[in-house]
PDB file of C-alpha atoms in Angstrom:
ATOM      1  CA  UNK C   1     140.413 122.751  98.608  1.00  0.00           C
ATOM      2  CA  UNK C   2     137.664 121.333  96.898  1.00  0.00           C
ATOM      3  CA  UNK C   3     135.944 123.462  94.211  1.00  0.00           C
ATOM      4  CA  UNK C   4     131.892 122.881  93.205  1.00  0.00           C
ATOM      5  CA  UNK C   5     131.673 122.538  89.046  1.00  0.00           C
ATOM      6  CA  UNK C   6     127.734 123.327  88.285  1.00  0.00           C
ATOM      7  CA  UNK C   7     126.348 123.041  84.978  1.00  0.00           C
ATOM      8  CA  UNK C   8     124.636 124.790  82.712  1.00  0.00           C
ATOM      9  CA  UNK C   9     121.747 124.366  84.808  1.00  0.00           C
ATOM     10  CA  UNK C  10     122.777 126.413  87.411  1.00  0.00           C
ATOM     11  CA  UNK C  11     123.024 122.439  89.398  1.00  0.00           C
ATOM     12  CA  UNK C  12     126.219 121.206  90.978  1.00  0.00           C
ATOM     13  CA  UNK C  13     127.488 118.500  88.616  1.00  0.00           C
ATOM     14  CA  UNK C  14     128.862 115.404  90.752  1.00  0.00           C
ATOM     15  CA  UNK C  15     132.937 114.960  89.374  1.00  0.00           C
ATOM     16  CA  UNK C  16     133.213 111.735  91.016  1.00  0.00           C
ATOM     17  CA  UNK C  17     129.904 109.959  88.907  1.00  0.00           C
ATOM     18  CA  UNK C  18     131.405 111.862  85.803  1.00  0.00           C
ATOM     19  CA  UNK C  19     135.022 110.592  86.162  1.00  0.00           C
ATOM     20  CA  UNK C  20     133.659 107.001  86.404  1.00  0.00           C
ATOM     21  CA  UNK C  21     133.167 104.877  83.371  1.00  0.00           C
ATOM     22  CA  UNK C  22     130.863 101.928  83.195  1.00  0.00           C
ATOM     23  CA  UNK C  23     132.592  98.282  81.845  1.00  0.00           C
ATOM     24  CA  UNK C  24     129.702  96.037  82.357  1.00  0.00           C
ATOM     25  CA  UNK C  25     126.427  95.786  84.326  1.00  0.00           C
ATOM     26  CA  UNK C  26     124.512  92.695  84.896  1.00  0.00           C
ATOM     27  CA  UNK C  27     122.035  91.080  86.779  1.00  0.00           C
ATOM     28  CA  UNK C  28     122.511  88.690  89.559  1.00  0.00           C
ATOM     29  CA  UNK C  29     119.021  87.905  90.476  1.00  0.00           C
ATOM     30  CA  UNK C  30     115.643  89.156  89.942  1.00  0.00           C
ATOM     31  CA  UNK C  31     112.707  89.187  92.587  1.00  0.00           C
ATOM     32  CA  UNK C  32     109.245  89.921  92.501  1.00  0.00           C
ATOM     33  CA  UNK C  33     109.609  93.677  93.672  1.00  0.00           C
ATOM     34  CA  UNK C  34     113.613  94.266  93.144  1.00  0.00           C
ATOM     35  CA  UNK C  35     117.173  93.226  91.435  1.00  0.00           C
ATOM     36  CA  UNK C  36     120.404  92.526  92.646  1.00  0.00           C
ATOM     37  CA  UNK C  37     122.895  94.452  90.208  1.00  0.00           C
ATOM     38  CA  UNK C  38     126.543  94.071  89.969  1.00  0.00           C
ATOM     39  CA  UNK C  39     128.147  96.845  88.084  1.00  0.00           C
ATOM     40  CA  UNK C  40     131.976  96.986  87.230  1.00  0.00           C
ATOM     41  CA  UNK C  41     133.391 100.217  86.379  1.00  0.00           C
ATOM     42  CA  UNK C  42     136.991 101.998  86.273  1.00  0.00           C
ATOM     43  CA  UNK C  43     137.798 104.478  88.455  1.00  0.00           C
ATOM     44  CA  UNK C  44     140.017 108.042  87.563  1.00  0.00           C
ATOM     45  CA  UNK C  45     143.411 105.928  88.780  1.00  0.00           C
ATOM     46  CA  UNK C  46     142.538 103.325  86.165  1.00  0.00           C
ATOM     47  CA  UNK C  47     141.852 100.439  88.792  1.00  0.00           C
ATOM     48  CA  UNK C  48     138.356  98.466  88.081  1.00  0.00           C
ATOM     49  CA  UNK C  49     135.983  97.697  90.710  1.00  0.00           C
ATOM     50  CA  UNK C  50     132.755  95.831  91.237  1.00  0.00           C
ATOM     51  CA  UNK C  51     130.123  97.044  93.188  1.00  0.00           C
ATOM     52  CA  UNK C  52     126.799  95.413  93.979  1.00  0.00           C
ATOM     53  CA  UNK C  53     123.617  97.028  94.718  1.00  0.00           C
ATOM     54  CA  UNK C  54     119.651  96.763  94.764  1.00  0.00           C
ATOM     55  CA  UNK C  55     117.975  98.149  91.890  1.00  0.00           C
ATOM     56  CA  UNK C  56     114.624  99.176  93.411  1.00  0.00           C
ATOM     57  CA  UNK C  57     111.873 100.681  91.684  1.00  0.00           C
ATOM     58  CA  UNK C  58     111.273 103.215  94.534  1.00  0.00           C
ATOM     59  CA  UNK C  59     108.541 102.734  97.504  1.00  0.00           C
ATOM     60  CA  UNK C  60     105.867 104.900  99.047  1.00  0.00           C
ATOM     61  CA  UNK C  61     106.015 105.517 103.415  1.00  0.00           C
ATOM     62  CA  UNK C  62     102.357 106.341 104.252  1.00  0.00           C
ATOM     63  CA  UNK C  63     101.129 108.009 107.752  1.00  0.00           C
ATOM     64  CA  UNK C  64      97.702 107.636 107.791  1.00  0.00           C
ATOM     65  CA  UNK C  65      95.727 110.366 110.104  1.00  0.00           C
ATOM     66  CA  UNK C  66      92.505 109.044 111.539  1.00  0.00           C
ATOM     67  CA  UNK C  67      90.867 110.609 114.905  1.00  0.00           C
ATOM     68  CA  UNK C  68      94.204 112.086 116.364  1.00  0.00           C
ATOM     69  CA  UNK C  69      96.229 108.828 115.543  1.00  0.00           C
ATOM     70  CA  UNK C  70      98.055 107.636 113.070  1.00  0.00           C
ATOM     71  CA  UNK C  71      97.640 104.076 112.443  1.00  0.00           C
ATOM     72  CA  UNK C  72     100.800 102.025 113.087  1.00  0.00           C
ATOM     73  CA  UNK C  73     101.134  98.058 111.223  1.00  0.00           C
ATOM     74  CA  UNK C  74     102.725  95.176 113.426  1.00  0.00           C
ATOM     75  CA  UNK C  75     104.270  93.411 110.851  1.00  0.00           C
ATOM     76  CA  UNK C  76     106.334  90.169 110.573  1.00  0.00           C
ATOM     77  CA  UNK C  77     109.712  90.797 109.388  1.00  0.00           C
ATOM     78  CA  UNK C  78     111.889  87.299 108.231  1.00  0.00           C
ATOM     79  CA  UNK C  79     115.107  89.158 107.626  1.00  0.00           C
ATOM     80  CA  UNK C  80     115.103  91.034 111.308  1.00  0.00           C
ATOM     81  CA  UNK C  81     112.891  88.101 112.589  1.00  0.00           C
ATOM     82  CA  UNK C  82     110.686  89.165 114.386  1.00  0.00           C
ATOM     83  CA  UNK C  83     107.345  91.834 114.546  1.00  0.00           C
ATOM     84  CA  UNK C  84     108.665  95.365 114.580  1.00  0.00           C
ATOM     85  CA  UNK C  85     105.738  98.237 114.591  1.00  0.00           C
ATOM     86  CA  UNK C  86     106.173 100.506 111.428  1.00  0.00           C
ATOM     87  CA  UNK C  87     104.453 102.843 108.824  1.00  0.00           C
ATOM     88  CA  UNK C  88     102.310 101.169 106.194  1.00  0.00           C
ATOM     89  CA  UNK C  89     104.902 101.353 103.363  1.00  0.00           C
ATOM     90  CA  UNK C  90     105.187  99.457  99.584  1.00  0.00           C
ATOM     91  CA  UNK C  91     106.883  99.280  96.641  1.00  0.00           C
ATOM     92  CA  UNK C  92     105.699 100.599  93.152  1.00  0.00           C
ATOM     93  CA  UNK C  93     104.602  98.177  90.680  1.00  0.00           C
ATOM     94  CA  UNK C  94     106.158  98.858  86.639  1.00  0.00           C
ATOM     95  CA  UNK C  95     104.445 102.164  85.405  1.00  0.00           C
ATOM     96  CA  UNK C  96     102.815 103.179  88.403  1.00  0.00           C
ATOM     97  CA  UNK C  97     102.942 106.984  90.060  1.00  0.00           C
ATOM     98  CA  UNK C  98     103.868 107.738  93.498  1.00  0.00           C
ATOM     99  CA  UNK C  99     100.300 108.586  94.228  1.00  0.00           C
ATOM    100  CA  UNK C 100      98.597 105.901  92.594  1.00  0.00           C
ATOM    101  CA  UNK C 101     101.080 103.086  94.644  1.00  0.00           C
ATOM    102  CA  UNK C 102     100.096 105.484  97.852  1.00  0.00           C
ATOM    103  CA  UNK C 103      96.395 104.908  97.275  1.00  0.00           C
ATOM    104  CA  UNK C 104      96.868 100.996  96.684  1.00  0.00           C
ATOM    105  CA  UNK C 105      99.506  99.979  99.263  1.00  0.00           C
ATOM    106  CA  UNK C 106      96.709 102.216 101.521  1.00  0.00           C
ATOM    107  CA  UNK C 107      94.438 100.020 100.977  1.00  0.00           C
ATOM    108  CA  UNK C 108      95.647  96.884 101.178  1.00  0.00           C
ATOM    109  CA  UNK C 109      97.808  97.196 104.332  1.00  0.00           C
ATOM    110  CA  UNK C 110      94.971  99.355 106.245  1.00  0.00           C
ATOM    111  CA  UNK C 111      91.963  99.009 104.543  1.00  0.00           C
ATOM    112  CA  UNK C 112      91.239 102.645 103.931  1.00  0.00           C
ATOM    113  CA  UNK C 113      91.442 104.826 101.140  1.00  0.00           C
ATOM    114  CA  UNK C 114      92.642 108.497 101.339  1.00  0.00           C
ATOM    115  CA  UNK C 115      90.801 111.524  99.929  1.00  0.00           C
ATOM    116  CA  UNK C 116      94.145 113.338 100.253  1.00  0.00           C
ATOM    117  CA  UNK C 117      97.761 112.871 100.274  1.00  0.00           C
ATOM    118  CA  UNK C 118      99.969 115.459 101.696  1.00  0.00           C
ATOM    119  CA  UNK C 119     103.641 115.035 100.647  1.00  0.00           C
ATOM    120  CA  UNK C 120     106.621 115.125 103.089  1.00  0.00           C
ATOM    121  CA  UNK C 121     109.609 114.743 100.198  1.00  0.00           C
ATOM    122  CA  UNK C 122     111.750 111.828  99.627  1.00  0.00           C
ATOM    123  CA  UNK C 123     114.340 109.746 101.376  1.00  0.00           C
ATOM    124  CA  UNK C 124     117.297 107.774 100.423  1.00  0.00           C
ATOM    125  CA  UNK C 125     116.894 104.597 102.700  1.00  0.00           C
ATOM    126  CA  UNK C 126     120.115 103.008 102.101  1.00  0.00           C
ATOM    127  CA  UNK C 127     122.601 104.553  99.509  1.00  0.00           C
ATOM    128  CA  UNK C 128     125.582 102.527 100.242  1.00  0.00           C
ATOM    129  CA  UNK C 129     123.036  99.400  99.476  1.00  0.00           C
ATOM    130  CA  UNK C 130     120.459 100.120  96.929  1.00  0.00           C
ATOM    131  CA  UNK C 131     119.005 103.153  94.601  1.00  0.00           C
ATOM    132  CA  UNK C 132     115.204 103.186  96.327  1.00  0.00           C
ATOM    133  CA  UNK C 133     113.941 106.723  96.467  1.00  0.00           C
ATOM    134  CA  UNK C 134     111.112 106.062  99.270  1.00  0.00           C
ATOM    135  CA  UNK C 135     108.226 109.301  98.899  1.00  0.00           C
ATOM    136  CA  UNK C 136     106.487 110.270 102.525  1.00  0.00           C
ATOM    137  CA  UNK C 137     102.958 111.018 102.113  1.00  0.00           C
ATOM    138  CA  UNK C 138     100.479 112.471 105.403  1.00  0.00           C
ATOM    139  CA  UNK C 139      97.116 110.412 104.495  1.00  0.00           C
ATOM    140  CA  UNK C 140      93.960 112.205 105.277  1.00  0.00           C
ATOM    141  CA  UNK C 141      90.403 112.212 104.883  1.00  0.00           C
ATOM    142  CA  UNK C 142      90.193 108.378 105.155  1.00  0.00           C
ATOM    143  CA  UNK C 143      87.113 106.156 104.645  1.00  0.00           C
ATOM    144  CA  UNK C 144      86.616 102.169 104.674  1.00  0.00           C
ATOM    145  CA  UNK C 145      87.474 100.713 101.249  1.00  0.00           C
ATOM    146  CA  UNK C 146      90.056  97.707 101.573  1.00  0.00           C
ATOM    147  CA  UNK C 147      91.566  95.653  98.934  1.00  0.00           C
ATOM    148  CA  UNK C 148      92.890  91.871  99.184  1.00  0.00           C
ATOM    149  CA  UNK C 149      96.323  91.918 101.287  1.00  0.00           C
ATOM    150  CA  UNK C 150      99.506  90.745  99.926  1.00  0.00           C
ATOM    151  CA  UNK C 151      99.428  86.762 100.485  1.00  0.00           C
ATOM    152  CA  UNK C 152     102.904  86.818 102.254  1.00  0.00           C
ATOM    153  CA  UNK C 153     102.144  90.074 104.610  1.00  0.00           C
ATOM    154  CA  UNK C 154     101.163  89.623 107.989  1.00  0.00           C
ATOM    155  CA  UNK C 155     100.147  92.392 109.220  1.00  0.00           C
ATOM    156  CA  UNK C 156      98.235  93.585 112.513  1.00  0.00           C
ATOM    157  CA  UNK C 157      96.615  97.580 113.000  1.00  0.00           C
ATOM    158  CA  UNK C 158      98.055  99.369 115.454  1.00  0.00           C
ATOM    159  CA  UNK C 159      96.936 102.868 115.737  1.00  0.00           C
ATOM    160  CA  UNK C 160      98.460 105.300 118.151  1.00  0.00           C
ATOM    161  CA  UNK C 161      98.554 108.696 118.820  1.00  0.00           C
ATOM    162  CA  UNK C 162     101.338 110.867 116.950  1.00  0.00           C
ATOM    163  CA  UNK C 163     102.420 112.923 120.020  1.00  0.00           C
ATOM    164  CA  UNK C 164     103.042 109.415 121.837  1.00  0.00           C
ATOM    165  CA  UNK C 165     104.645 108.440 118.243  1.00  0.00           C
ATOM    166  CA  UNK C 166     106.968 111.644 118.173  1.00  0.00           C
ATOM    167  CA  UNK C 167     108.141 110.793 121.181  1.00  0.00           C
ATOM    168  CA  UNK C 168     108.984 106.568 120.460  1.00  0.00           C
ATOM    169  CA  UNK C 169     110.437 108.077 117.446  1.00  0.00           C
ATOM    170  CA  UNK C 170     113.132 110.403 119.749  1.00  0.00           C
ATOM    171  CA  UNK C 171     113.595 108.060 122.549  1.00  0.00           C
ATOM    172  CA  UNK C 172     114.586 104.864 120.458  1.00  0.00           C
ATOM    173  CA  UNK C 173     111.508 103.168 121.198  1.00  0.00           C
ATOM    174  CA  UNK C 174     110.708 103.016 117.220  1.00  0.00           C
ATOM    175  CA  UNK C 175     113.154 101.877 115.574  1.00  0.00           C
ATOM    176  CA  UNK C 176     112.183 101.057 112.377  1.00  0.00           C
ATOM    177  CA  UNK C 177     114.198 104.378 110.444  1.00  0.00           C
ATOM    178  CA  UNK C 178     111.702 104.881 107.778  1.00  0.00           C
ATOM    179  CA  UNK C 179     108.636 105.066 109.999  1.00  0.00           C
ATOM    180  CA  UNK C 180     111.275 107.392 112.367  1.00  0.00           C
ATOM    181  CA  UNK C 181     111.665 110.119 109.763  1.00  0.00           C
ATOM    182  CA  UNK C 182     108.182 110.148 108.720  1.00  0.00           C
ATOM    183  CA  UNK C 183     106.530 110.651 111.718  1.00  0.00           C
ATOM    184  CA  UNK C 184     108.791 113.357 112.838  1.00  0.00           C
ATOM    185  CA  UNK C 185     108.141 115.096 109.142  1.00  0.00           C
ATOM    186  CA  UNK C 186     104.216 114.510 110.004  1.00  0.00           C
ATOM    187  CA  UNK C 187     104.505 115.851 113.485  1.00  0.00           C
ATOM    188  CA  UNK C 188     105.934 119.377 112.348  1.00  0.00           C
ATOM    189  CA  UNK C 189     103.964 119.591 109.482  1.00  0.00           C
ATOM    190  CA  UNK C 190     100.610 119.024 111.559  1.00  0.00           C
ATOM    191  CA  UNK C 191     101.878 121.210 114.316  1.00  0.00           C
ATOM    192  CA  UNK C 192     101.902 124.363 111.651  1.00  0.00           C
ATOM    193  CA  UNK C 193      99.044 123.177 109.875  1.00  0.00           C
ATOM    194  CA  UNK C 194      94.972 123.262 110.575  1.00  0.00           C
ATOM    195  CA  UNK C 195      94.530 119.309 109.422  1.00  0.00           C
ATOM    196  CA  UNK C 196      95.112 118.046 113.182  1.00  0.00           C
ATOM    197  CA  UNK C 197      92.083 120.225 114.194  1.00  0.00           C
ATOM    198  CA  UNK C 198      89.804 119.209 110.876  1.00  0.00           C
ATOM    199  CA  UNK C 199      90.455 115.857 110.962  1.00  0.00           C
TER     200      UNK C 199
END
């Protein structure tokens, strides 16, 4: 039987990150955005093992709400590609909060800004592969204010309505699994809210 330890805190502490002691940590390579880490470290049996993962700075997923529709990027993707439809979405730059990466990557990938964000918590996108913590924001109130696009993006608008949305995101149409949880987070939160009607 397995028995939960908590701290002081009243929070469950986690015995298997405790147990684990840290022998080296090093970078393999360094991007513009992210690092590849390898980290060796022996387990509780004594046996050392090297593990490898992406140290991200965390991202922002954005659903912006315009007229009944949220509006949906075609983007290029090189590692899957080809053009998948998605959530505007970025990465935060060194020192920057969740909200103020929401506003920018906002603007650059739609050309809007927001007068509010709305959030919908946090995912893990990949935990077996990286540390990113991605934040889900609802975008509302938007108006026209654009800023220069990332050089290497390319990037089509695609708005659609959420109900049609809820519904790609359920049947496998959408597949992209950020964009999947976020719009199903914005759907229930606009079906028990009055935004949908004030927008």
């Amino acid at each position: 039987m397995r028995v939960a330890i908590f701290g002081k805190d009243g929070n469950s502490v986690d015995e298997a990150a405790l147990s684990r002691i840290l022998l080296d940590s090093r970078v393999q390579w360094e991007g513009r955005s992210w690092r590849l880490r390898v980290d060796t470290f022996r387990r509780p049996d004594g046996v050392s093992v090297e593990k490898a993962f992406i140290d991200h700075p965390g991202s922002v997923v954005l659903i912006p709400f315009l007229d009944e529709q949220v509006i949906m990027l075609r983007q290029y993707r090189p590692a899957m590609e080809k053009t998948i439809l998605e959530l505007p979405a970025g990465t935060r730059e060194p020192g920057e909060t969740w909200l103020a990466c929401a506003q920018r990557e906002l603007r650059e990938e739609t050309g809007y800004r927001a007068e509010r964000f709305i959030s919908l918590g946090q995912i893990w996108p990949g935990p077996g592969l990286t540390n990113e913590i991605m934040a889900l924001f609802l975008a509302i109130g938007l108006s026209s204010d654009p800023l220069p696009a990332d050089f290497d993006e390319e990037i089509t608008l695609a708005p659609m309505p959420i109900a049609e949305l809820g519904v790609m995101a359920r049947d496998g149409q959408l597949q992209d699994a950020k964009s999947i949880v976020a719009i199903l987070r914005a759907e229930d939160y606009l079906a028990s809210s009055t935004i949908k009607q004030k927008n």
